[in-house]
CSV table of C-alpha atoms in Angstrom, one decimal:
chain,number,residue,atom,x,y,z
A,300,UNK,CA,-30.5,28.4,-6.3
A,301,UNK,CA,-33.2,28.2,-3.6
A,302,UNK,CA,-32.8,25.9,-0.6
A,303,UNK,CA,-35.5,23.7,-2.0
A,304,UNK,CA,-33.8,23.5,-5.4
A,305,UNK,CA,-30.5,22.7,-3.8
A,306,UNK,CA,-32.1,20.0,-1.6
A,307,UNK,CA,-33.7,18.5,-4.8
A,308,UNK,CA,-30.4,18.5,-6.6
A,309,UNK,CA,-28.7,16.8,-3.6
A,310,UNK,CA,-31.5,14.2,-3.5
A,311,UNK,CA,-31.0,13.4,-7.2
A,312,UNK,CA,-27.3,13.0,-6.7
A,313,UNK,CA,-27.9,10.7,-3.7
A,314,UNK,CA,-30.3,8.6,-5.7
A,315,UNK,CA,-27.9,8.3,-8.6
A,316,UNK,CA,-25.1,7.2,-6.3
A,317,UNK,CA,-27.4,4.7,-4.6
A,318,UNK,CA,-28.1,3.2,-8.0
A,319,UNK,CA,-24.4,2.8,-8.7
A,320,UNK,CA,-23.9,1.2,-5.3
A,321,UNK,CA,-26.8,-1.3,-5.8
A,322,UNK,CA,-25.6,-2.1,-9.3
A,323,UNK,CA,-22.1,-2.8,-8.0
A,324,UNK,CA,-23.2,-5.0,-5.1
A,325,UNK,CA,-25.9,-6.6,-7.2
A,326,UNK,CA,-23.3,-7.8,-9.7
A,327,UNK,CA,-22.5,-10.6,-7.3
A,328,UNK,CA,-20.8,-8.1,-5.0
A,329,UNK,CA,-17.7,-9.8,-3.6
A,330,UNK,CA,-17.8,-12.5,-6.3
A,331,UNK,CA,-17.3,-10.2,-9.3
A,332,UNK,CA,-15.6,-7.2,-7.8
A,333,UNK,CA,-13.9,-8.5,-4.7
A,334,UNK,CA,-15.4,-5.8,-2.6
A,335,UNK,CA,-18.7,-4.2,-1.7
A,336,UNK,CA,-19.8,-0.6,-1.5
A,337,UNK,CA,-22.2,1.1,0.9
A,338,UNK,CA,-24.0,4.4,1.1
A,339,UNK,CA,-22.3,6.8,3.5
A,340,UNK,CA,-21.9,10.5,4.4
A,341,UNK,CA,-20.6,11.3,0.9
A,342,UNK,CA,-23.8,10.1,-0.8
A,343,UNK,CA,-25.2,13.5,-1.8
A,344,UNK,CA,-22.0,14.8,-3.3
A,345,UNK,CA,-21.4,14.8,-7.0
A,346,UNK,CA,-18.4,13.1,-8.6
A,347,UNK,CA,-16.8,16.6,-9.1
A,348,UNK,CA,-17.4,17.5,-5.4
A,349,UNK,CA,-15.9,14.2,-4.3
A,350,UNK,CA,-12.8,14.7,-6.4
A,351,UNK,CA,-12.3,18.2,-4.9
A,352,UNK,CA,-12.0,16.5,-1.5
A,353,UNK,CA,-8.9,14.8,-2.9
A,354,UNK,CA,-5.7,16.6,-3.8
A,355,UNK,CA,-3.0,15.9,-6.4
A,356,UNK,CA,0.1,14.8,-4.4
A,357,UNK,CA,3.2,15.8,-6.4
A,358,UNK,CA,5.8,13.0,-6.6
A,359,UNK,CA,9.3,14.6,-6.4
A,360,UNK,CA,11.5,13.8,-9.3
A,361,UNK,CA,14.5,13.9,-7.0
A,362,UNK,CA,14.0,12.5,-3.6
A,363,UNK,CA,16.0,14.4,-1.0
A,364,UNK,CA,15.7,11.9,1.8
A,365,UNK,CA,17.6,8.7,2.1
A,366,UNK,CA,16.2,5.6,0.5
A,367,UNK,CA,16.5,2.3,2.4
A,368,UNK,CA,16.7,-1.0,0.7
A,369,UNK,CA,17.0,-3.9,3.1
A,370,UNK,CA,17.8,-7.3,1.9
A,371,UNK,CA,14.5,-9.0,1.1
A,372,UNK,CA,13.8,-11.6,3.7
A,373,UNK,CA,12.2,-14.9,2.6
A,374,UNK,CA,10.8,-15.5,6.1
A,375,UNK,CA,8.7,-12.3,6.5
A,376,UNK,CA,5.4,-13.0,8.3
A,377,UNK,CA,2.4,-13.8,6.1
A,378,UNK,CA,0.2,-11.5,8.1
A,379,UNK,CA,1.0,-8.2,9.8
A,380,UNK,CA,-1.4,-5.9,11.6
A,381,UNK,CA,0.3,-3.1,13.6
A,382,UNK,CA,-3.1,-2.0,14.9
A,383,UNK,CA,-3.4,-5.2,16.9
A,384,UNK,CA,0.1,-4.7,18.3
A,385,UNK,CA,-0.7,-1.3,19.7
A,386,UNK,CA,1.1,0.9,17.2
A,387,UNK,CA,-2.0,2.7,15.7
A,388,UNK,CA,-4.1,5.5,17.2
A,389,UNK,CA,-7.9,5.6,16.6
A,390,UNK,CA,-9.2,6.6,13.1
A,391,UNK,CA,-9.7,10.3,12.6
A,392,UNK,CA,-11.9,12.5,10.5
A,393,UNK,CA,-10.2,15.2,8.4
A,394,UNK,CA,-13.6,16.9,7.7
A,395,UNK,CA,-13.6,20.0,5.6
A,396,UNK,CA,-9.8,20.3,5.7
A,397,UNK,CA,-7.6,18.5,3.1
A,398,UNK,CA,-5.2,17.3,5.9
A,399,UNK,CA,-4.8,13.7,4.8
A,400,UNK,CA,-1.1,14.4,4.3
A,401,UNK,CA,-0.7,15.5,7.9
A,402,UNK,CA,-2.8,12.5,9.3
A,403,UNK,CA,-0.7,10.1,7.3
A,404,UNK,CA,2.5,11.5,8.7
A,405,UNK,CA,1.4,11.8,12.3
A,406,UNK,CA,0.3,8.1,12.1
A,407,UNK,CA,3.8,7.1,10.9
A,408,UNK,CA,5.5,9.1,13.7
A,409,UNK,CA,3.0,7.7,16.3
A,410,UNK,CA,4.0,4.2,15.4
A,411,UNK,CA,7.7,4.8,15.6
A,412,UNK,CA,7.4,6.6,18.9
A,413,UNK,CA,5.4,3.7,20.3
A,414,UNK,CA,8.2,1.3,19.1
A,415,UNK,CA,10.7,3.5,20.9
A,416,UNK,CA,8.8,4.4,24.1
A,417,UNK,CA,6.0,1.8,24.5
A,418,UNK,CA,3.5,4.7,24.7
A,419,UNK,CA,0.9,5.4,22.0
A,420,UNK,CA,0.1,9.1,22.0
A,421,UNK,CA,-2.1,10.8,19.3
A,422,UNK,CA,0.0,13.6,17.8
A,423,UNK,CA,-1.2,17.0,16.6
A,424,UNK,CA,-2.3,17.1,13.0
A,425,UNK,CA,-3.2,20.8,13.6
A,426,UNK,CA,0.4,21.6,14.5
A,427,UNK,CA,1.4,20.4,11.0
A,428,UNK,CA,-1.5,22.2,9.2
A,429,UNK,CA,-0.7,25.5,10.9
A,430,UNK,CA,3.1,25.4,11.1
A,431,UNK,CA,4.7,23.6,8.2
A,432,UNK,CA,4.1,26.4,5.7
A,433,UNK,CA,7.7,27.5,5.6
A,434,UNK,CA,8.5,24.1,4.2
A,435,UNK,CA,6.0,24.7,1.3
A,436,UNK,CA,2.8,23.2,2.7
A,437,UNK,CA,-0.5,24.9,2.2
A,438,UNK,CA,-2.6,24.0,5.3
A,439,UNK,CA,-6.0,22.7,4.3
A,440,UNK,CA,-5.3,23.2,0.6
A,441,UNK,CA,-2.6,20.6,0.2
A,442,UNK,CA,0.6,19.4,1.8
A,443,UNK,CA,3.7,17.2,1.1
A,444,UNK,CA,4.2,14.4,3.5
A,445,UNK,CA,8.0,14.7,3.1
A,446,UNK,CA,7.9,18.4,3.9
A,447,UNK,CA,5.7,17.7,6.9
A,448,UNK,CA,8.4,15.3,8.2
A,449,UNK,CA,11.0,17.9,7.4
A,450,UNK,CA,9.2,20.4,9.5
A,451,UNK,CA,9.1,18.0,12.5
A,452,UNK,CA,12.8,17.3,12.1
A,453,UNK,CA,13.9,20.9,11.7
A,454,UNK,CA,11.4,22.2,14.3
A,455,UNK,CA,12.7,19.9,17.0
A,456,UNK,CA,9.3,18.3,17.7
A,457,UNK,CA,5.6,18.0,17.4
A,458,UNK,CA,2.9,18.6,20.0
A,459,UNK,CA,0.2,16.0,20.9
A,460,UNK,CA,-3.4,16.1,20.0
A,461,UNK,CA,-4.2,16.9,23.7
A,462,UNK,CA,-2.2,20.2,23.7
A,463,UNK,CA,-2.9,21.3,20.1
A,464,UNK,CA,-6.3,19.8,19.1
A,465,UNK,CA,-7.6,19.5,15.5
A,466,UNK,CA,-9.9,22.2,14.3
A,467,UNK,CA,-10.7,21.3,10.6
A,468,UNK,CA,-9.3,24.6,9.5
A,469,UNK,CA,-5.9,26.3,9.3
A,470,UNK,CA,-4.8,29.0,11.7
A,471,UNK,CA,-1.7,30.7,12.9
A,472,UNK,CA,1.2,28.5,14.2
A,473,UNK,CA,0.9,28.1,18.0
A,474,UNK,CA,3.6,25.5,18.6
A,475,UNK,CA,5.0,25.5,22.1
A,476,UNK,CA,8.3,23.6,22.5
A,477,UNK,CA,7.5,22.9,26.1
A,478,UNK,CA,4.6,20.7,24.9
A,479,UNK,CA,6.7,18.8,22.3
A,480,UNK,CA,5.8,15.1,22.5
A,481,UNK,CA,7.6,13.5,19.5
A,482,UNK,CA,10.7,14.3,17.5
A,483,UNK,CA,12.4,12.6,14.6
A,484,UNK,CA,16.1,12.2,13.5
A,485,UNK,CA,15.6,11.5,9.8
A,486,UNK,CA,13.3,10.5,6.9
A,487,UNK,CA,13.5,7.3,4.9
A,488,UNK,CA,12.0,6.6,1.5
A,489,UNK,CA,10.9,3.0,0.6
A,490,UNK,CA,12.0,1.9,-2.9
A,491,UNK,CA,8.9,2.1,-5.1
A,492,UNK,CA,8.0,-1.6,-5.5
A,493,UNK,CA,5.7,-3.8,-3.5
A,494,UNK,CA,8.4,-6.2,-2.3
A,495,UNK,CA,10.3,-3.3,-0.6
A,496,UNK,CA,7.1,-2.0,0.8
A,497,UNK,CA,6.2,-5.4,2.3
A,498,UNK,CA,9.7,-5.6,3.8
A,499,UNK,CA,9.4,-2.1,5.3
A,500,UNK,CA,6.0,-2.5,6.8
A,501,UNK,CA,7.0,-6.0,8.2
A,502,UNK,CA,10.2,-4.8,9.8
A,503,UNK,CA,9.7,-1.1,10.6
A,504,UNK,CA,6.0,-0.5,11.4
A,505,UNK,CA,3.2,1.7,9.9
A,506,UNK,CA,4.4,3.5,6.7
A,507,UNK,CA,3.1,6.7,5.2
A,508,UNK,CA,1.7,6.1,1.7
A,509,UNK,CA,-0.4,7.8,-0.9
A,510,UNK,CA,-2.8,6.4,-3.5
A,511,UNK,CA,-5.1,7.3,-6.4
A,512,UNK,CA,-8.4,7.7,-4.5
A,513,UNK,CA,-10.4,9.8,-7.0
A,514,UNK,CA,-13.0,7.1,-7.7
A,515,UNK,CA,-16.6,6.7,-6.5
A,516,UNK,CA,-15.7,3.1,-5.8
A,517,UNK,CA,-13.2,4.3,-3.2
A,518,UNK,CA,-15.5,6.8,-1.5
A,519,UNK,CA,-18.3,4.2,-1.1
A,520,UNK,CA,-16.0,1.2,-0.3
A,521,UNK,CA,-17.3,-1.0,2.5
A,522,UNK,CA,-15.4,-4.3,2.7
A,523,UNK,CA,-13.5,-6.9,0.8
A,524,UNK,CA,-10.3,-6.4,-1.3
A,525,UNK,CA,-10.5,-3.1,-3.2
A,526,UNK,CA,-9.6,-3.3,-6.9
A,527,UNK,CA,-10.4,-0.3,-9.2
A,528,UNK,CA,-9.6,-0.9,-12.9
A,529,UNK,CA,-9.3,2.8,-13.5
A,530,UNK,CA,-6.7,3.4,-10.8
A,531,UNK,CA,-3.6,5.2,-11.9
A,532,UNK,CA,-0.3,4.3,-10.0
A,533,UNK,CA,1.2,7.7,-10.8
A,534,UNK,CA,-1.8,9.9,-10.1
A,535,UNK,CA,-1.6,10.0,-6.3
A,536,UNK,CA,-4.4,12.0,-4.6
A,537,UNK,CA,-4.8,10.9,-1.0
A,538,UNK,CA,-2.4,10.3,1.9
A,539,UNK,CA,-3.1,7.2,4.1
A,540,UNK,CA,-1.3,5.0,6.6
A,541,UNK,CA,-0.2,1.5,5.7
A,542,UNK,CA,-0.5,-0.7,8.8
A,543,UNK,CA,-0.2,-4.2,7.6
A,544,UNK,CA,-0.9,-6.9,4.9
A,545,UNK,CA,-2.3,-10.4,4.5
A,546,UNK,CA,-4.5,-12.6,2.3
A,547,UNK,CA,-8.0,-14.0,2.3
A,548,UNK,CA,-8.7,-17.7,1.9
A,549,UNK,CA,-5.7,-19.8,0.9
A,550,UNK,CA,-2.4,-18.2,0.1
A,551,UNK,CA,-2.5,-19.9,-3.3
A,552,UNK,CA,-5.8,-18.1,-4.2
A,553,UNK,CA,-3.8,-14.9,-4.7
A,554,UNK,CA,-6.2,-12.7,-2.8
A,555,UNK,CA,-3.6,-10.7,-1.1
A,556,UNK,CA,-4.2,-7.3,0.4
A,557,UNK,CA,-2.6,-4.2,2.0
A,558,UNK,CA,-4.3,-3.0,5.2
A,559,UNK,CA,-4.6,0.8,5.1
A,560,UNK,CA,-6.0,3.3,7.6
A,561,UNK,CA,-8.0,6.2,6.2
A,562,UNK,CA,-8.8,9.6,7.7
A,563,UNK,CA,-12.4,10.2,6.9
A,564,UNK,CA,-14.1,8.6,10.0
A,565,UNK,CA,-15.1,5.2,11.2
A,566,UNK,CA,-18.4,5.2,9.2
A,567,UNK,CA,-16.3,4.7,6.0
A,568,UNK,CA,-15.0,1.3,4.9
A,569,UNK,CA,-14.4,-1.3,7.6
A,570,UNK,CA,-14.5,1.0,10.6
A,571,UNK,CA,-12.2,3.4,8.8
A,572,UNK,CA,-9.9,0.8,7.2
A,573,UNK,CA,-9.5,-0.6,3.7
A,574,UNK,CA,-8.0,-3.8,2.3
A,575,UNK,CA,-6.4,-2.8,-1.0
A,576,UNK,CA,-5.2,-5.3,-3.7
A,577,UNK,CA,-1.6,-6.3,-3.1
A,578,UNK,CA,0.9,-7.6,-5.7
A,579,UNK,CA,-1.4,-6.5,-8.5
A,580,UNK,CA,1.1,-4.2,-10.3
A,581,UNK,CA,1.4,-1.5,-7.6
A,582,UNK,CA,-2.4,-1.1,-7.6
A,583,UNK,CA,-3.5,2.6,-7.1
A,584,UNK,CA,0.1,3.5,-6.6
A,585,UNK,CA,0.5,2.3,-3.0
A,586,UNK,CA,4.2,1.7,-3.4
A,587,UNK,CA,4.9,4.8,-5.6
A,588,UNK,CA,5.8,7.2,-2.8
A,589,UNK,CA,6.1,5.6,0.6
A,590,UNK,CA,8.2,7.0,3.5
A,591,UNK,CA,8.6,6.9,7.2
A,592,UNK,CA,10.4,8.8,10.0
A,593,UNK,CA,13.5,7.7,12.0
A,594,UNK,CA,13.0,8.5,15.7
């Protein structure tokens, strides 16, 4: 294919995606769908290319870590936003590397380290991409969030972004114990229901989650509460960081949401964040495989 033909093909895909976005927003936007879409950097990518950016995240049939089930508290706060409380580092961009699993895990460790030390230090995603292969991860191809946490626990620590910066590609492991910035004592799984997830995020801090993100509506999401009728709660494809929850309007309206941090830049969504439908039957699988580190 010549450069001109490729350019023409990309233009046609962009125009087709633009039509879908306008149709979605034109159907009374927030009124009918609850959220709006917007053209972004993914606009000239076909549906097939978009899906290749996502990875199937296997859900272990036997979870090796400990599961925590705290007694459900009737007096949990109605709103939680750990970003406003200083637990969350700036939104990152994974780029050409499928490192969402590593970004999700570093976010969960960053929050727990802040809780323990009062210091918010961006941790090295690259350290996980390069070094957690012995645990069964595959760098920029795919990774297991549990195995990434296992690596940090067994390795004795993780470097910071400052000493081991992100490169959007995998390389040889260059971990230096002298630069270790965070360590963990254990891994906890959240029981796979939304009540337990709400309890966990309210009482513990940011939680590592994964959802089914293989939909154009997800990639062009802009604002509002995301609800995708074709979401599959057991087909997880994208690791993210759950940083809070709340509701829009009056509580009785039922417009509840999870507040989730993504890893594809601040141009996506609401400056890199999404409100995802809460208490709608584990929408997109947000409660299917949630976990966090103990530090």
